[in-house]
Coordinates of C-alpha atoms in Angstrom, one line a residue:
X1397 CA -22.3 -98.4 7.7
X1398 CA -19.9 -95.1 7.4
X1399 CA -20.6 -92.7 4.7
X1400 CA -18.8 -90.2 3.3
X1401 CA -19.3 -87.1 1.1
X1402 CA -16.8 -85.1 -0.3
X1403 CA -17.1 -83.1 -3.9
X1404 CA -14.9 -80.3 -5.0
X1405 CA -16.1 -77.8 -8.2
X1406 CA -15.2 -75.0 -9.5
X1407 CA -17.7 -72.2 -9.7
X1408 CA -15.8 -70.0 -12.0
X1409 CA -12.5 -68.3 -12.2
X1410 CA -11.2 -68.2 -8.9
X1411 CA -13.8 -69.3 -6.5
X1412 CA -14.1 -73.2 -5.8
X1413 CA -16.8 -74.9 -3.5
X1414 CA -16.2 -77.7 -1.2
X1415 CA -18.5 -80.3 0.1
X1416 CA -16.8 -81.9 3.1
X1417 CA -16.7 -82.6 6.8
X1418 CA -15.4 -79.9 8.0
X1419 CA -18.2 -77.3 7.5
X1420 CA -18.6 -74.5 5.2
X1421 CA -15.6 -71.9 5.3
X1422 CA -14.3 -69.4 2.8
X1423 CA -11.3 -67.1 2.4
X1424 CA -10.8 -64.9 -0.2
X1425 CA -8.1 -63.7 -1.9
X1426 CA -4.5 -64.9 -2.7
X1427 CA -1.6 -67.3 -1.3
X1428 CA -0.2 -65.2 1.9
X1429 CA -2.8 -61.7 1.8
X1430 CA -6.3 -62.7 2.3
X1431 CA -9.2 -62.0 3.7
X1432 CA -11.1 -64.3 5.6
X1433 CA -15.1 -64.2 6.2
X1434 CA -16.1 -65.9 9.0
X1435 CA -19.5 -66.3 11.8
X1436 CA -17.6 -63.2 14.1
X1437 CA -16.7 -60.9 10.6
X1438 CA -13.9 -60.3 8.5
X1439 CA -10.6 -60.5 8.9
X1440 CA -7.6 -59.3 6.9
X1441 CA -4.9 -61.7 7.2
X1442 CA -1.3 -60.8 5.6
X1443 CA 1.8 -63.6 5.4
X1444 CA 5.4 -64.1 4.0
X1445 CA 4.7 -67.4 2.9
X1446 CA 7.3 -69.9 4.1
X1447 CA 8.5 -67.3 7.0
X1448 CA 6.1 -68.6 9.5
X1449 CA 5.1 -64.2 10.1
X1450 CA 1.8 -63.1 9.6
X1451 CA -0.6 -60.6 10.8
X1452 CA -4.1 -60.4 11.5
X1453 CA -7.2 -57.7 12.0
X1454 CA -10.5 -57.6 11.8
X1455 CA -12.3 -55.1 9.0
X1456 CA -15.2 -55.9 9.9
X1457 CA -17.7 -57.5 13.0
X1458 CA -20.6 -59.9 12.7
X1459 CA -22.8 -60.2 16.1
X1460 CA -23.3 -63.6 17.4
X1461 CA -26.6 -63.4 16.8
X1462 CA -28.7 -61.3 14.2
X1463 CA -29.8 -58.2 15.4
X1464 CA -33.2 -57.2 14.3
X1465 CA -34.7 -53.3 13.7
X1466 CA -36.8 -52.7 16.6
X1467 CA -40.3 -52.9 15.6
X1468 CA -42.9 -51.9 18.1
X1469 CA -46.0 -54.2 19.0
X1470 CA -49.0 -53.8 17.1
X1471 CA -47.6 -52.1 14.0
X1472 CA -49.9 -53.2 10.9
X1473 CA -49.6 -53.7 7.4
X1474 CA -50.1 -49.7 6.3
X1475 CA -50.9 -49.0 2.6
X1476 CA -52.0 -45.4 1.5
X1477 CA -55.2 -44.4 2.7
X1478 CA -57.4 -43.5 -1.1
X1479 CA -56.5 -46.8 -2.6
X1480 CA -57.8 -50.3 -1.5
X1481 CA -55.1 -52.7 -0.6
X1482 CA -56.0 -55.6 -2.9
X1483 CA -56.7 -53.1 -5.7
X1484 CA -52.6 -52.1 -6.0
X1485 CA -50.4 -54.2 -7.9
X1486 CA -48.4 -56.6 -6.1
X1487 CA -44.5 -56.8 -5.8
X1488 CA -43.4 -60.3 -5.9
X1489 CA -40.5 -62.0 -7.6
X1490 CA -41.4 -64.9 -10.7
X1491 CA -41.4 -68.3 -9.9
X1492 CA -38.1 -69.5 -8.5
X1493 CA -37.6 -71.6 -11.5
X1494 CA -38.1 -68.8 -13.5
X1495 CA -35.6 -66.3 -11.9
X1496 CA -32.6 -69.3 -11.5
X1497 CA -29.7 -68.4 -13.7
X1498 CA -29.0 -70.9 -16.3
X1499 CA -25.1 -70.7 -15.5
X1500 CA -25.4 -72.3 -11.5
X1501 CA -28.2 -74.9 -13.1
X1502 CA -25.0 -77.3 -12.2
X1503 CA -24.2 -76.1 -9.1
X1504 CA -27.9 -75.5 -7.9
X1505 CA -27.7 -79.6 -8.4
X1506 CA -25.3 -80.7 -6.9
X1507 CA -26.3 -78.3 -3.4
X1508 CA -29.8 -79.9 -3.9
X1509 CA -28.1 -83.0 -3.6
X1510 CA -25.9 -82.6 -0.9
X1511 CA -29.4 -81.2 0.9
X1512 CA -31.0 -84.6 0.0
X1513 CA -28.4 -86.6 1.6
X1514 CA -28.3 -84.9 4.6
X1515 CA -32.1 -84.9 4.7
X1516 CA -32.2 -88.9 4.4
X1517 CA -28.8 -89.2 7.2
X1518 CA -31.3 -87.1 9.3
X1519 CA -34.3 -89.2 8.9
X1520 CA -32.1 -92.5 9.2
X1521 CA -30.0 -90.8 12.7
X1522 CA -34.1 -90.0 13.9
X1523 CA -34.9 -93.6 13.6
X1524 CA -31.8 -95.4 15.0
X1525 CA -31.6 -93.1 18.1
X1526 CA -35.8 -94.1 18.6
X1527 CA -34.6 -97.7 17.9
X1528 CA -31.6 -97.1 20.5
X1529 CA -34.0 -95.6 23.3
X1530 CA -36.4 -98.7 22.8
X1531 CA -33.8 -101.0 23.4
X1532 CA -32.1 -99.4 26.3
X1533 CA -35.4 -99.3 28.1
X1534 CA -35.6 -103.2 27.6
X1535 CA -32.6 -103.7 28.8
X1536 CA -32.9 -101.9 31.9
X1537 CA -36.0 -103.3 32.5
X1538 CA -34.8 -107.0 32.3
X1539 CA -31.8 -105.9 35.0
X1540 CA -34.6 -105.5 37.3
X1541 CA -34.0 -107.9 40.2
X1542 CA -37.5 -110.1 40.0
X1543 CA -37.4 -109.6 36.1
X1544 CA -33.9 -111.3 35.9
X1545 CA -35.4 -115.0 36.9
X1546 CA -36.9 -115.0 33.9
X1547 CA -35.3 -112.5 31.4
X1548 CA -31.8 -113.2 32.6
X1549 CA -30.5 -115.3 29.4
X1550 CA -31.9 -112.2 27.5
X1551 CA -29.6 -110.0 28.8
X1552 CA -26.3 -110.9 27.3
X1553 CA -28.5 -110.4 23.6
X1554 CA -30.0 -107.0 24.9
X1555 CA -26.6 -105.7 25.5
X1556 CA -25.2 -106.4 22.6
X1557 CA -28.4 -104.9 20.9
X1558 CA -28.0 -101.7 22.2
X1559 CA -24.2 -101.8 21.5
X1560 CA -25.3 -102.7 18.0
X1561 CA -27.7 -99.3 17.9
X1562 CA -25.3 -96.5 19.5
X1563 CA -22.6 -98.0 16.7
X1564 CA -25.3 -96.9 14.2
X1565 CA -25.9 -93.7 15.8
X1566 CA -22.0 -92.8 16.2
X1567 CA -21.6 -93.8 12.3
X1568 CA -24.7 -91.6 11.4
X1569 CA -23.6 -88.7 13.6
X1570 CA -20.3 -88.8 11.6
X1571 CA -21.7 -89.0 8.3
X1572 CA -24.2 -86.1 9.0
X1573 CA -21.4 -84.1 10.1
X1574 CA -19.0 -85.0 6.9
X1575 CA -22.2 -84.1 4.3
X1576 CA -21.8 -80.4 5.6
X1577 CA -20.8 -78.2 2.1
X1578 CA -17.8 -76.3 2.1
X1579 CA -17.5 -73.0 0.7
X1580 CA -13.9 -72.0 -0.7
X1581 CA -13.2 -69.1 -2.9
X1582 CA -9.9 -67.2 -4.4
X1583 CA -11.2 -63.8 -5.8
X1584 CA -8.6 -60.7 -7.0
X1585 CA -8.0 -58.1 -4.6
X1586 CA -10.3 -55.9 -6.4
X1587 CA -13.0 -57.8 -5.8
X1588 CA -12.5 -58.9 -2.1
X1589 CA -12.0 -54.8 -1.2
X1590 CA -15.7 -54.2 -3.2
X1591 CA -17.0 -57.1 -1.2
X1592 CA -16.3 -55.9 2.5
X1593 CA -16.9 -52.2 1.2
X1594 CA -20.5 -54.1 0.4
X1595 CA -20.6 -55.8 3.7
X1596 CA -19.9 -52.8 5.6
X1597 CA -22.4 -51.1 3.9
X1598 CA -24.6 -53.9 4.8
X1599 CA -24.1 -53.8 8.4
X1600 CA -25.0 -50.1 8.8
X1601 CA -28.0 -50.8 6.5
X1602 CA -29.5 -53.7 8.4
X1603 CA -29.6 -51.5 11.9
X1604 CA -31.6 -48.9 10.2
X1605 CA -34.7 -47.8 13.1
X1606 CA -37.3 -49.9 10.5
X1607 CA -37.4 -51.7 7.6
X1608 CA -40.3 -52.3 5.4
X1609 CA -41.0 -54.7 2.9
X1610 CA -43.3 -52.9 -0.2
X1611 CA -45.7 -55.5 -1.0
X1612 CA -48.2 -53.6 -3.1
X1613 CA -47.9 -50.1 -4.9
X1614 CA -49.3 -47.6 -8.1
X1615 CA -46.9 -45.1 -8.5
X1616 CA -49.8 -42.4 -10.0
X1617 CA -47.2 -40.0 -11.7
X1618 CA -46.5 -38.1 -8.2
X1619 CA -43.3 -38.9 -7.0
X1620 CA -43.8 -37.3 -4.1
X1621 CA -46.7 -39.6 -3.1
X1622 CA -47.2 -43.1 -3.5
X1623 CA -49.9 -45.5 -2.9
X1624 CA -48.1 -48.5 -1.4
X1625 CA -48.8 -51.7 0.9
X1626 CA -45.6 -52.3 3.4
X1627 CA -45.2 -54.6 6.0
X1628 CA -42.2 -54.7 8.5
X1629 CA -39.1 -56.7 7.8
X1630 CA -35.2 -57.3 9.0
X1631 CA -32.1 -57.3 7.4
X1632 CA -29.2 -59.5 9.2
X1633 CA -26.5 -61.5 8.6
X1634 CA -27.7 -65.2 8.8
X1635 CA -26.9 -69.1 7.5
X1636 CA -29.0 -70.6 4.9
X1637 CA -30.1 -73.8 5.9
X1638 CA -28.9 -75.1 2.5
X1639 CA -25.7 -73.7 3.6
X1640 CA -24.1 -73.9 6.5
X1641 CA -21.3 -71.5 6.5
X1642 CA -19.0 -70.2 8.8
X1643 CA -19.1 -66.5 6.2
X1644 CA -22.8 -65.4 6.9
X1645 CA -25.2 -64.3 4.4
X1646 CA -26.3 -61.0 4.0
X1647 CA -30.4 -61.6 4.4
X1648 CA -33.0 -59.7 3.1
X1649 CA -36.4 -60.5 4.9
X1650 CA -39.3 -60.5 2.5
X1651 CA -42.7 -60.6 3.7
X1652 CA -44.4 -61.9 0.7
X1653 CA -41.8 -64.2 -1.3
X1654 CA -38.7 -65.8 -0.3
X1655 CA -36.1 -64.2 1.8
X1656 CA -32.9 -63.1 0.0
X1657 CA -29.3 -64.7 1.1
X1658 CA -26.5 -62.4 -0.8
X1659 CA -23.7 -64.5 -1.0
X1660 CA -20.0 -63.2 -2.5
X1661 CA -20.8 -65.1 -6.0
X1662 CA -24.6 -65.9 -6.0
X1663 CA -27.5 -64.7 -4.3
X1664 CA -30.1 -67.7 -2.6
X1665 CA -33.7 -67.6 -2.6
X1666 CA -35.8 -70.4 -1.4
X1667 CA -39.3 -71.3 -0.9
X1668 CA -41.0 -72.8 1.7
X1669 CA -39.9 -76.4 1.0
X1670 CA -36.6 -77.7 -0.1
X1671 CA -36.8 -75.9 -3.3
X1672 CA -34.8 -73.0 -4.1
X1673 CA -33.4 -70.7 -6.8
X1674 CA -29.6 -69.6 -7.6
X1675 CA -29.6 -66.2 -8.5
X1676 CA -25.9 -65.0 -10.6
X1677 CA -24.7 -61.1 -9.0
X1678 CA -24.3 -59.8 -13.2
X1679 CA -28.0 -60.3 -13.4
X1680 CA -29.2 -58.4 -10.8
X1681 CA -29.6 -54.6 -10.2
X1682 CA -30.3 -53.1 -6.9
X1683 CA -31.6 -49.3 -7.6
X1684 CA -32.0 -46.7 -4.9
X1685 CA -34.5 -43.9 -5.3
X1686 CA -35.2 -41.0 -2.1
X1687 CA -39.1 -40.9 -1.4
X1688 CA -40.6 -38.4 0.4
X1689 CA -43.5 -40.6 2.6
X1690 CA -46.6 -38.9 3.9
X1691 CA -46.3 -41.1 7.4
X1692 CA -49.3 -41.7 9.7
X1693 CA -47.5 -43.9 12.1
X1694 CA -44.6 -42.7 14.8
X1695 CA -41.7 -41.2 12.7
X1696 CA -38.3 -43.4 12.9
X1697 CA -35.1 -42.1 15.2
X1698 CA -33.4 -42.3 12.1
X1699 CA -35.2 -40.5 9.3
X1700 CA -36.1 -36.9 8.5
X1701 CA -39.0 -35.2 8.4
X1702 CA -38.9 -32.6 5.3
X1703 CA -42.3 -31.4 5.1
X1704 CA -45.8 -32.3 5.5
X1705 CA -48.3 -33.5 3.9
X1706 CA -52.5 -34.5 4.1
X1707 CA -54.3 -37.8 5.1
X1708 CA -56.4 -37.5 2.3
X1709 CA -55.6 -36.0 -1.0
X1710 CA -57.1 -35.9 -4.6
X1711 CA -55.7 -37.7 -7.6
X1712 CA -53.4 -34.4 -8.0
X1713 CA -52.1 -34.4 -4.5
X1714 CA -53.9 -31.8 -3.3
X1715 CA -56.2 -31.5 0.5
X1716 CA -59.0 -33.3 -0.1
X1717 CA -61.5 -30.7 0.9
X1718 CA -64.6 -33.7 1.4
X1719 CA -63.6 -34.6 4.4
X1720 CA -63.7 -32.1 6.6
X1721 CA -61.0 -33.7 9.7
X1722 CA -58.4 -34.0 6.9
X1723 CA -55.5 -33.9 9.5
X1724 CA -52.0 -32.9 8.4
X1725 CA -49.2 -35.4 8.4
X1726 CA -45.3 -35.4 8.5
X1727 CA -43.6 -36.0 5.2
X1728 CA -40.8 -38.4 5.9
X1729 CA -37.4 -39.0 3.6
X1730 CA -37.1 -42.5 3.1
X1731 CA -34.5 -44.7 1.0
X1732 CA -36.3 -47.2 -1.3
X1733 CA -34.7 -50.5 -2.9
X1734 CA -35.3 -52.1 -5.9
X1735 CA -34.1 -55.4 -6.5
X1736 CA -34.8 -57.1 -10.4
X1737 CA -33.5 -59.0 -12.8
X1738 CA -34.7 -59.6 -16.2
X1739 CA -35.8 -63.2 -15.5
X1740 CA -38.4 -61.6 -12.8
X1741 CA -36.6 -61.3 -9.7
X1742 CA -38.7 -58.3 -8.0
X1743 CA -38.5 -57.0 -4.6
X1744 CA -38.5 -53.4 -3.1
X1745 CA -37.9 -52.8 0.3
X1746 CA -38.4 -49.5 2.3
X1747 CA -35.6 -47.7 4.7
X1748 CA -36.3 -45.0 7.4
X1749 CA -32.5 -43.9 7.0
X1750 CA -32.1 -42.8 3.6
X1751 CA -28.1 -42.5 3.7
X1752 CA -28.1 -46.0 4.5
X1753 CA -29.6 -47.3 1.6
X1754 CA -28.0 -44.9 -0.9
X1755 CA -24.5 -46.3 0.2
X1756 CA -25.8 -49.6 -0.2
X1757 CA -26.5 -49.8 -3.5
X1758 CA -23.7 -47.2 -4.5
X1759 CA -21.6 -50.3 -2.8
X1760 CA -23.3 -53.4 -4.6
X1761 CA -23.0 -51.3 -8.1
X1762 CA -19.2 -51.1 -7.4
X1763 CA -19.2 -54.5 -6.1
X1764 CA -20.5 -55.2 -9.8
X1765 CA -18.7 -53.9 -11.7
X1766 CA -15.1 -55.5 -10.6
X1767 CA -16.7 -59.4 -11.0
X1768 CA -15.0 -61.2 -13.6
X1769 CA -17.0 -61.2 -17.0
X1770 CA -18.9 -64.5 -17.2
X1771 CA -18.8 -64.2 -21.3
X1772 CA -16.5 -66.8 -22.4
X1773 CA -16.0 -68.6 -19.2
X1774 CA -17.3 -72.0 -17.8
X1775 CA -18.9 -72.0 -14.4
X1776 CA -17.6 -75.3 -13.6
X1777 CA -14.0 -77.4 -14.5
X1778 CA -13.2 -80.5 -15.3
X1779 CA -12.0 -81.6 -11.8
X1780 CA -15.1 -82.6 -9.9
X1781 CA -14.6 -84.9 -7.5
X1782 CA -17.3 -87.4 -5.4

């Protein structure tokens, strides 16, 4: 009963994807300089092709597991303090249907159906190892000493039963492991330096003191002062379970919608079941704007406090003079992100260290701008192969 799966495309121009056994890898770049992302970081690797010399350093370093912000116990959902919480408008991305790009529609399929087979090899390994349990509990009952006068004849056809199940569970465990997806890409040297410049930036914006997710907010004309519903998050570099990679994913936690998975040539979003959206990098724009926060929880290691300002205020930002404890408040710089497409991708997240998030988007723009034009070009070749 062996099964194997093994299809090769070719997303566009230079990046290829590989669904095989040996688990999801990519290297970037070209035949003998290259870079290499894998679960520890990136590497540079450099070669004189046929001269068996090469060199190797890592750029950049991936923890073995994701490091979250620090977020104390007990810190709430916080919204600003004159506005009802359900009364702000809400910041959620479209439907995933509705923010997919056309383009991966293809390659969207053919990951949803490498998911499904490995769902139904999971399902069928479940069974045979329940099946295989059964039967070696039967066996070793019959072995039993005053069982054997009358199961003895049984034993030969119990043995050869639960021979018959770990085949079954050796065959599944081997097809399981050769439905993993393989992720191979060839980009230009431009675009492999823009992508670790991104992922560098990355790693110094995911270890920002807190990170909040805006979930609800009215901007009311003051720039200065926004009435806004956050709820803490965490960036880190993680594996999709759609993908199981040996280059992590740059995540974005979102605490209303579907966390965000930037990979090098699409960015993942999925919902709570197996369905999920493919998102292309040209239709996204991550903006960065400074905001000045009137905070009323402790101030982050990180950030800077640049003036202060009141709990309550009127609809012109001045002390609200009704209430007569009106206590003075810190006024914190924070960086703000603002991720959208114009198929209704939507998310904004909050940063206590401003500098962080500036670079970041400073480094996706640049990342942008050096991706080969998708005008004109097919996102998949003629070579497919199952």
């Amino acid at each position: 009963m062996g099964v194997r799966f093994q299809k090769r495309v070719q997303v566009f121009p230079g990046v290829r994807l590989n669904f095989s056994r040996s688990g999801v890898s990519a290297t970037l770049g070209m035949r003998g300089a290259n870079v290499t992302v894998g679960k520890d970081g990136v590497h540079a690797n450099l070669g004189l092709p046929g001269s068996g010399v090469s060199w190797r350093e890592k750029i950049v370093s991936f923890p073995p597991g994701a490091v979250e912000p620090e977020i104390p116990v007990g810190w709430r959902e916080e919204q600003g303090s004159n506005t009802p919480a359900d009364s702000l408008p809400e910041i959620a991305s479209a439907p995933l249907e509705q923010i997919a790009s056309a383009g991966l529609a293809e390659l969207r399929r053919l990951i949803f159906e490498a998911g499904a087979q490995r769902r139904g090899l999971k399902a069928s390994l479940g069974e045979q190892r329940h099946l295989l349990k059964k039967a070696g509990v039967e066996l070793a009952q019959a072995r039993q000493w005053w069982r054997k006068i009358f199961l003895g004849p049984k034993i030969p056809l119990l043995e050869e039963r639960v021979e018959r199940f770990q085949t079954d569970v050796r065959e599944l465990e081997q097809a399981l492991s050769a439905s993993a997806i393989d992720l191979d890409l060839d980009l230009e040297p431009a675009v492999l330096d823009a992508f670790v410049a991104l992922a560098r930036a990355f790693e110094d914006l995911r270890t920002a003191s807190r990170i909040w997710d805006i979930t609800r907010q009215r901007d009311d004309g003051r720039p200065d002062s926004q009435d806004l519903q956050r709820r803490p998050v965490h960036f880190s570099f993680a594996d999709s379970a759609l993908l199981k990679c040996q280059m992590r994913a740059m995540m974005f936690g979102n605490a209303n919608g579907s966390d965000m998975h930037l990979y090098p040539m699409f960015v993942l979003m999925r919902a709570q079941g197996d369905d999920f959206a493919l998102i292309d990098p040209r239709d996204i724009v991550i903006s960065y704007e400074a905001v000045s926060f009137v905070e009323d929880q402790p101030v982050p290691s990180d950030s800077r406090v640049v003036g202060e300002g009141w709990e309550k205020v009127t609809k012109t930002g001045e002390r609200d003079r009704r209430f007569g404890r009106n206590r003075t408040l810190p006024t914190v710089l924070y960086g703000a992100l603002s991720v959208y497409s114009r198929a209704g991708l939507n998310e904004r997240w909050l940063v206590s260290n401003a500098s962080f998030a500036e670079r970041f988007a400073r480094a996706w723009a640049a990342y942008q701008r050096v991706l080969p034009p998708l005008e004109g070009q097919g996102y998949f070749g003629n070579g497919a192969e199952l």
